[in-house]
Amino acid sequence: MNLSKITIIALLIVVAIAVSMIVYYFYLKPTPVKKVLRVGTSPDFPPFEFINETTNEIVGIDIDLVKLIAKKIGYEVEIVPIDFDGLIPALQAGQIDLIASGMTITEERAKVVDFSIPYWEANQAIIVVRGGQFKPRGLEDLVGKTVGVQTGTTAEILITDYINKTNANIQVKSYSSYILATQDLLNGRLDAVIVDEPVAQALQRKYNVEISASIETGEKYGLAIKKGNAELLNAVNKALNEILNSQEWYDIISKYTG
Ligand code: ARG
């Protein structure tokens, strides 16, 4: 074997190695696919989830919260807007993996979904048009009036339970979205809206409405996951627990509540 043969063989070996490396990197190497967490939310509930009118994006405390959780547990987030009363059915049907929608942990709901540890506490509030004559101080002052709520919410349950218990003559209108209810309040089709107090505070900043009364309900919000998915639930709870004690959480809250 003369020198030029050795050179050729050496060159061939180098080329072969280079080719196999290229083939490996571009065709064979498994690209790490980020798992996607499909998050259902009803984006009519500032400051938790609402549509940013300039960017048309769904934003809010719940959105930043799930993004942070997802980052910690190795998921990418896909936000899926769904009317509030469609969220639990969508979770059960496997169309979404998690609900982040200011959802109150209730016994009834806990029968059909698993809830994370609580991340927020809230009461209900009655809102009316700012500066108007009508100033209800509680549910009893809503007699003879028309009141808006969102379908499937604890506010809807609160007012219907009250009516059933007291036989009060109160007209209840249920809306797919709290934004639509607020608009009907502003244009005079409703006398009042019952909504979670932190949301009432945000609506008060954004629209010509004001809180007229608070109703203590002591609700706690949780993220909801399909029943029996212990692995995801444990991962979410662990991440949530870390976040709730962090500066990041404080920053998210101040970003959306000012
Ligand atoms: N906390 C209330 C409930 O669980 C209202 C939640 C409404 N959420 C929303 N994103 N519109 O019933």
Short mmCIF file of C-alpha atoms and ligand atoms in Angstrom, two decimals:
data_model
loop_
_atom_site.label_atom_id
_atom_site.label_comp_id
_atom_site.label_asym_id
_atom_site.label_seq_id
_atom_site.Cartn_x
_atom_site.Cartn_y
_atom_site.Cartn_z
CA MET A 1 0.00 0.00 0.00
CA ASN A 2 1.54 3.27 -1.02
CA LEU A 3 1.00 6.56 0.69
CA SER A 4 -1.62 7.89 -1.72
CA LYS A 5 -3.80 4.81 -1.15
CA ILE A 6 -3.58 5.34 2.60
CA THR A 7 -4.54 8.97 2.11
CA ILE A 8 -7.55 8.00 0.03
CA ILE A 9 -8.70 5.43 2.59
CA ALA A 10 -8.22 7.93 5.41
CA LEU A 11 -10.18 10.52 3.47
CA LEU A 12 -12.97 8.03 2.79
CA ILE A 13 -13.16 7.23 6.47
CA VAL A 14 -13.37 10.91 7.35
CA VAL A 15 -16.11 11.45 4.77
CA ALA A 16 -18.02 8.40 6.02
CA ILE A 17 -17.89 9.66 9.57
CA ALA A 18 -18.98 13.13 8.51
CA VAL A 19 -21.89 11.74 6.49
CA SER A 20 -23.07 9.51 9.30
CA MET A 21 -22.86 12.42 11.75
CA ILE A 22 -24.93 14.58 9.41
CA VAL A 23 -27.48 11.82 8.93
CA TYR A 24 -27.69 11.30 12.68
CA TYR A 25 -28.12 14.98 13.55
CA PHE A 26 -30.63 15.85 10.90
CA TYR A 27 -32.59 12.67 10.38
CA LEU A 28 -32.19 10.17 13.19
CA LYS A 29 -31.62 12.13 16.38
CA PRO A 30 -34.91 12.21 18.27
CA THR A 31 -35.89 15.87 18.56
CA PRO A 32 -37.14 16.38 22.11
CA VAL A 33 -40.84 17.14 21.59
CA LYS A 34 -42.21 19.47 24.20
CA LYS A 35 -45.42 18.12 25.63
CA VAL A 36 -48.38 20.46 25.24
CA LEU A 37 -50.71 21.28 28.10
CA ARG A 38 -54.09 22.32 26.68
CA VAL A 39 -55.55 24.83 29.11
CA GLY A 40 -59.25 25.70 28.96
CA THR A 41 -60.39 29.11 30.13
CA SER A 42 -63.37 31.44 29.80
CA PRO A 43 -61.66 34.75 28.98
CA ASP A 44 -64.30 37.13 30.34
CA PHE A 45 -63.04 37.35 33.88
CA PRO A 46 -60.46 40.09 34.50
CA PRO A 47 -57.90 40.08 36.10
CA PHE A 48 -57.76 36.26 35.89
CA GLU A 49 -58.44 35.77 32.17
CA PHE A 50 -59.48 38.34 29.62
CA ILE A 51 -58.73 39.44 26.10
CA ASN A 52 -56.11 42.14 25.68
CA GLU A 53 -57.87 44.39 23.19
CA THR A 54 -54.70 45.64 21.53
CA THR A 55 -53.02 42.28 20.99
CA ASN A 56 -56.21 40.16 20.94
CA GLU A 57 -54.43 37.70 23.20
CA ILE A 58 -55.86 35.92 26.21
CA VAL A 59 -53.97 37.19 29.25
CA GLY A 60 -54.34 37.39 33.01
CA ILE A 61 -53.26 35.98 36.34
CA ASP A 62 -54.47 32.45 35.56
CA ILE A 63 -52.69 32.47 32.20
CA ASP A 64 -49.35 33.58 33.66
CA LEU A 65 -49.83 31.11 36.49
CA VAL A 66 -50.32 28.09 34.21
CA LYS A 67 -47.44 29.19 32.00
CA LEU A 68 -45.21 29.23 35.05
CA ILE A 69 -46.45 25.84 36.21
CA ALA A 70 -46.00 24.39 32.72
CA LYS A 71 -42.45 25.69 32.54
CA LYS A 72 -41.64 24.01 35.83
CA ILE A 73 -43.06 20.64 34.82
CA GLY A 74 -41.81 20.64 31.23
CA TYR A 75 -44.88 21.53 29.21
CA GLU A 76 -45.76 24.08 26.60
CA VAL A 77 -49.11 25.84 27.05
CA GLU A 78 -51.91 26.05 24.53
CA ILE A 79 -54.79 28.27 25.67
CA VAL A 80 -58.23 27.07 24.58
CA PRO A 81 -61.08 29.58 25.06
CA ILE A 82 -64.33 27.89 26.11
CA ASP A 83 -67.48 29.33 27.74
CA PHE A 84 -67.38 28.71 31.47
CA ASP A 85 -70.18 26.14 31.51
CA GLY A 86 -68.42 24.15 28.78
CA LEU A 87 -65.11 23.81 30.62
CA ILE A 88 -65.82 20.74 32.75
CA PRO A 89 -67.47 18.86 29.84
CA ALA A 90 -64.43 19.70 27.66
CA LEU A 91 -62.08 18.40 30.34
CA GLN A 92 -64.05 15.19 30.68
CA ALA A 93 -64.16 14.74 26.91
CA GLY A 94 -60.36 15.05 26.78
CA GLN A 95 -60.39 18.23 24.67
CA ILE A 96 -58.33 20.03 27.31
CA ASP A 97 -55.95 18.85 30.04
CA LEU A 98 -56.53 21.50 32.65
CA ILE A 99 -58.98 24.29 33.57
CA ALA A 100 -57.60 27.63 34.71
CA SER A 101 -60.61 29.88 34.94
CA GLY A 102 -61.06 31.35 38.39
CA MET A 103 -62.98 28.20 39.15
CA THR A 104 -64.25 27.83 42.68
CA ILE A 105 -63.56 24.49 44.32
CA THR A 106 -67.00 23.12 45.16
CA GLU A 107 -68.13 19.74 46.42
CA GLU A 108 -70.32 19.21 43.37
CA ARG A 109 -67.50 19.91 40.92
CA ALA A 110 -65.03 17.85 42.94
CA LYS A 111 -67.22 14.83 42.22
CA VAL A 112 -66.39 15.10 38.52
CA VAL A 113 -62.93 16.74 38.38
CA ASP A 114 -59.83 16.83 40.57
CA PHE A 115 -58.83 20.21 41.97
CA SER A 116 -55.35 21.48 42.72
CA ILE A 117 -54.53 23.11 46.01
CA PRO A 118 -56.32 26.49 46.25
CA TYR A 119 -54.54 29.55 44.85
CA TRP A 120 -57.02 32.36 45.50
CA GLU A 121 -59.85 33.32 47.85
CA ALA A 122 -62.90 35.29 46.81
CA ASN A 123 -66.37 36.42 47.80
CA GLN A 124 -69.21 37.54 45.55
CA ALA A 125 -70.21 41.13 44.81
CA ILE A 126 -73.22 42.92 43.38
CA ILE A 127 -72.31 45.53 40.79
CA VAL A 128 -74.55 48.28 39.42
CA VAL A 129 -74.17 51.23 37.05
CA ARG A 130 -71.89 53.81 38.65
CA GLY A 131 -73.63 56.79 40.19
CA GLY A 132 -77.13 55.38 39.63
CA GLN A 133 -80.14 55.36 41.96
CA PHE A 134 -80.15 51.64 42.58
CA LYS A 135 -77.81 50.67 45.39
CA PRO A 136 -78.59 47.14 46.65
CA ARG A 137 -76.97 46.29 49.97
CA GLY A 138 -77.57 42.56 49.65
CA LEU A 139 -79.54 39.89 47.77
CA GLU A 140 -82.76 40.95 49.54
CA ASP A 141 -82.60 44.31 47.75
CA LEU A 142 -82.74 42.58 44.36
CA VAL A 143 -86.46 41.78 44.72
CA GLY A 144 -88.39 43.03 41.72
CA LYS A 145 -85.15 43.49 39.73
CA THR A 146 -83.40 41.77 36.84
CA VAL A 147 -80.00 40.37 37.70
CA GLY A 148 -77.27 39.01 35.42
CA VAL A 149 -74.84 36.18 36.13
CA GLN A 150 -72.67 33.88 34.06
CA THR A 151 -74.07 30.44 33.28
CA GLY A 152 -72.73 27.66 35.44
CA THR A 153 -71.04 29.87 38.02
CA THR A 154 -71.27 29.99 41.78
CA ALA A 155 -72.98 33.39 41.38
CA GLU A 156 -75.75 31.69 39.43
CA ILE A 157 -76.05 29.04 42.14
CA LEU A 158 -76.05 31.72 44.87
CA ILE A 159 -78.95 33.68 43.39
CA THR A 160 -81.03 30.69 42.32
CA ASP A 161 -80.62 29.09 45.77
CA TYR A 162 -81.68 32.38 47.34
CA ILE A 163 -84.77 32.58 45.13
CA ASN A 164 -85.69 28.96 45.82
CA LYS A 165 -85.30 29.47 49.56
CA THR A 166 -87.13 32.76 49.89
CA ASN A 167 -89.48 32.66 46.91
CA ALA A 168 -88.20 36.15 46.09
CA ASN A 169 -89.40 37.70 42.85
CA ILE A 170 -86.04 38.21 41.18
CA GLN A 171 -85.50 37.85 37.44
CA VAL A 172 -82.23 36.06 36.66
CA LYS A 173 -80.57 36.30 33.25
CA SER A 174 -77.65 33.96 32.60
CA TYR A 175 -74.95 34.89 30.10
CA SER A 176 -72.24 32.89 28.39
CA SER A 177 -69.77 35.63 29.36
CA TYR A 178 -69.43 38.17 32.16
CA ILE A 179 -68.46 40.80 29.59
CA LEU A 180 -71.86 40.40 27.91
CA ALA A 181 -73.58 40.65 31.29
CA THR A 182 -71.65 43.83 32.09
CA GLN A 183 -72.63 45.32 28.73
CA ASP A 184 -76.30 44.57 29.41
CA LEU A 185 -75.94 46.25 32.79
CA LEU A 186 -74.46 49.33 31.11
CA ASN A 187 -77.18 49.52 28.47
CA GLY A 188 -79.96 49.18 31.03
CA ARG A 189 -81.17 45.64 30.35
CA LEU A 190 -80.05 44.57 33.82
CA ASP A 191 -80.35 46.24 37.21
CA ALA A 192 -77.35 44.43 38.68
CA VAL A 193 -74.76 41.73 38.04
CA ILE A 194 -73.49 39.25 40.61
CA VAL A 195 -69.85 38.33 40.05
CA ASP A 196 -66.78 37.30 42.05
CA GLU A 197 -65.53 40.31 44.01
CA PRO A 198 -61.96 40.44 42.59
CA VAL A 199 -63.51 40.50 39.13
CA ALA A 200 -66.02 43.15 40.20
CA GLN A 201 -63.04 45.26 41.27
CA ALA A 202 -61.42 44.84 37.86
CA LEU A 203 -64.69 45.58 36.03
CA GLN A 204 -65.08 48.68 38.17
CA ARG A 205 -61.72 49.92 36.90
CA LYS A 206 -62.61 49.20 33.27
CA TYR A 207 -66.29 50.06 32.92
CA ASN A 208 -68.77 52.56 34.28
CA VAL A 209 -69.91 50.19 37.04
CA GLU A 210 -69.38 50.01 40.78
CA ILE A 211 -69.59 47.52 43.60
CA SER A 212 -72.76 48.04 45.57
CA ALA A 213 -72.48 45.13 48.00
CA SER A 214 -70.28 42.20 48.94
CA ILE A 215 -71.66 38.80 49.81
CA GLU A 216 -69.35 36.65 51.87
CA THR A 217 -69.08 33.22 50.29
CA GLY A 218 -65.48 32.35 51.15
CA GLU A 219 -64.74 30.65 47.83
CA LYS A 220 -61.36 29.21 46.89
CA TYR A 221 -60.12 28.89 43.34
CA GLY A 222 -58.38 25.77 42.11
CA LEU A 223 -57.09 24.44 38.82
CA ALA A 224 -59.11 21.48 37.60
CA ILE A 225 -57.71 18.30 36.09
CA LYS A 226 -59.43 15.22 34.74
CA LYS A 227 -60.27 12.79 37.52
CA GLY A 228 -57.66 10.16 38.21
CA ASN A 229 -54.69 11.83 36.51
CA ALA A 230 -52.62 11.66 39.68
CA GLU A 231 -49.31 12.21 37.93
CA LEU A 232 -50.33 15.56 36.45
CA LEU A 233 -52.17 16.61 39.60
CA ASN A 234 -49.14 15.94 41.80
CA ALA A 235 -46.80 17.76 39.44
CA VAL A 236 -49.16 20.75 39.25
CA ASN A 237 -49.56 20.88 43.03
CA LYS A 238 -45.84 20.72 43.60
CA ALA A 239 -45.18 23.54 41.13
CA LEU A 240 -48.11 25.57 42.46
CA ASN A 241 -46.88 25.23 46.00
CA GLU A 242 -43.48 26.61 45.00
CA ILE A 243 -45.03 29.46 43.00
CA LEU A 244 -47.44 30.59 45.71
CA ASN A 245 -44.48 31.28 47.98
CA SER A 246 -42.43 33.10 45.36
CA GLN A 247 -41.69 36.63 44.27
CA GLU A 248 -42.81 35.64 40.74
CA TRP A 249 -46.36 35.10 42.00
CA TYR A 250 -46.37 38.48 43.70
CA ASP A 251 -45.14 40.04 40.44
CA ILE A 252 -47.90 38.39 38.40
CA ILE A 253 -50.54 39.68 40.80
CA SER A 254 -49.24 43.24 40.78
CA LYS A 255 -48.94 43.15 36.98
CA TYR A 256 -52.68 42.57 36.66
CA THR A 257 -54.08 44.36 39.68
CA GLY A 258 -51.87 47.44 39.62
N1 ARG B 1 -65.60 31.55 40.63
C1 ARG B 1 -66.83 31.38 39.95
C2 ARG B 1 -67.16 29.92 39.75
O1 ARG B 1 -66.33 29.09 39.91
C3 ARG B 1 -66.87 32.09 38.61
C4 ARG B 1 -65.80 31.68 37.66
C5 ARG B 1 -66.01 32.27 36.27
N2 ARG B 1 -64.81 32.19 35.52
C6 ARG B 1 -64.62 32.71 34.29
N3 ARG B 1 -63.45 32.63 33.76
N4 ARG B 1 -65.61 33.32 33.67
O2 ARG B 1 -68.25 29.58 39.43
#
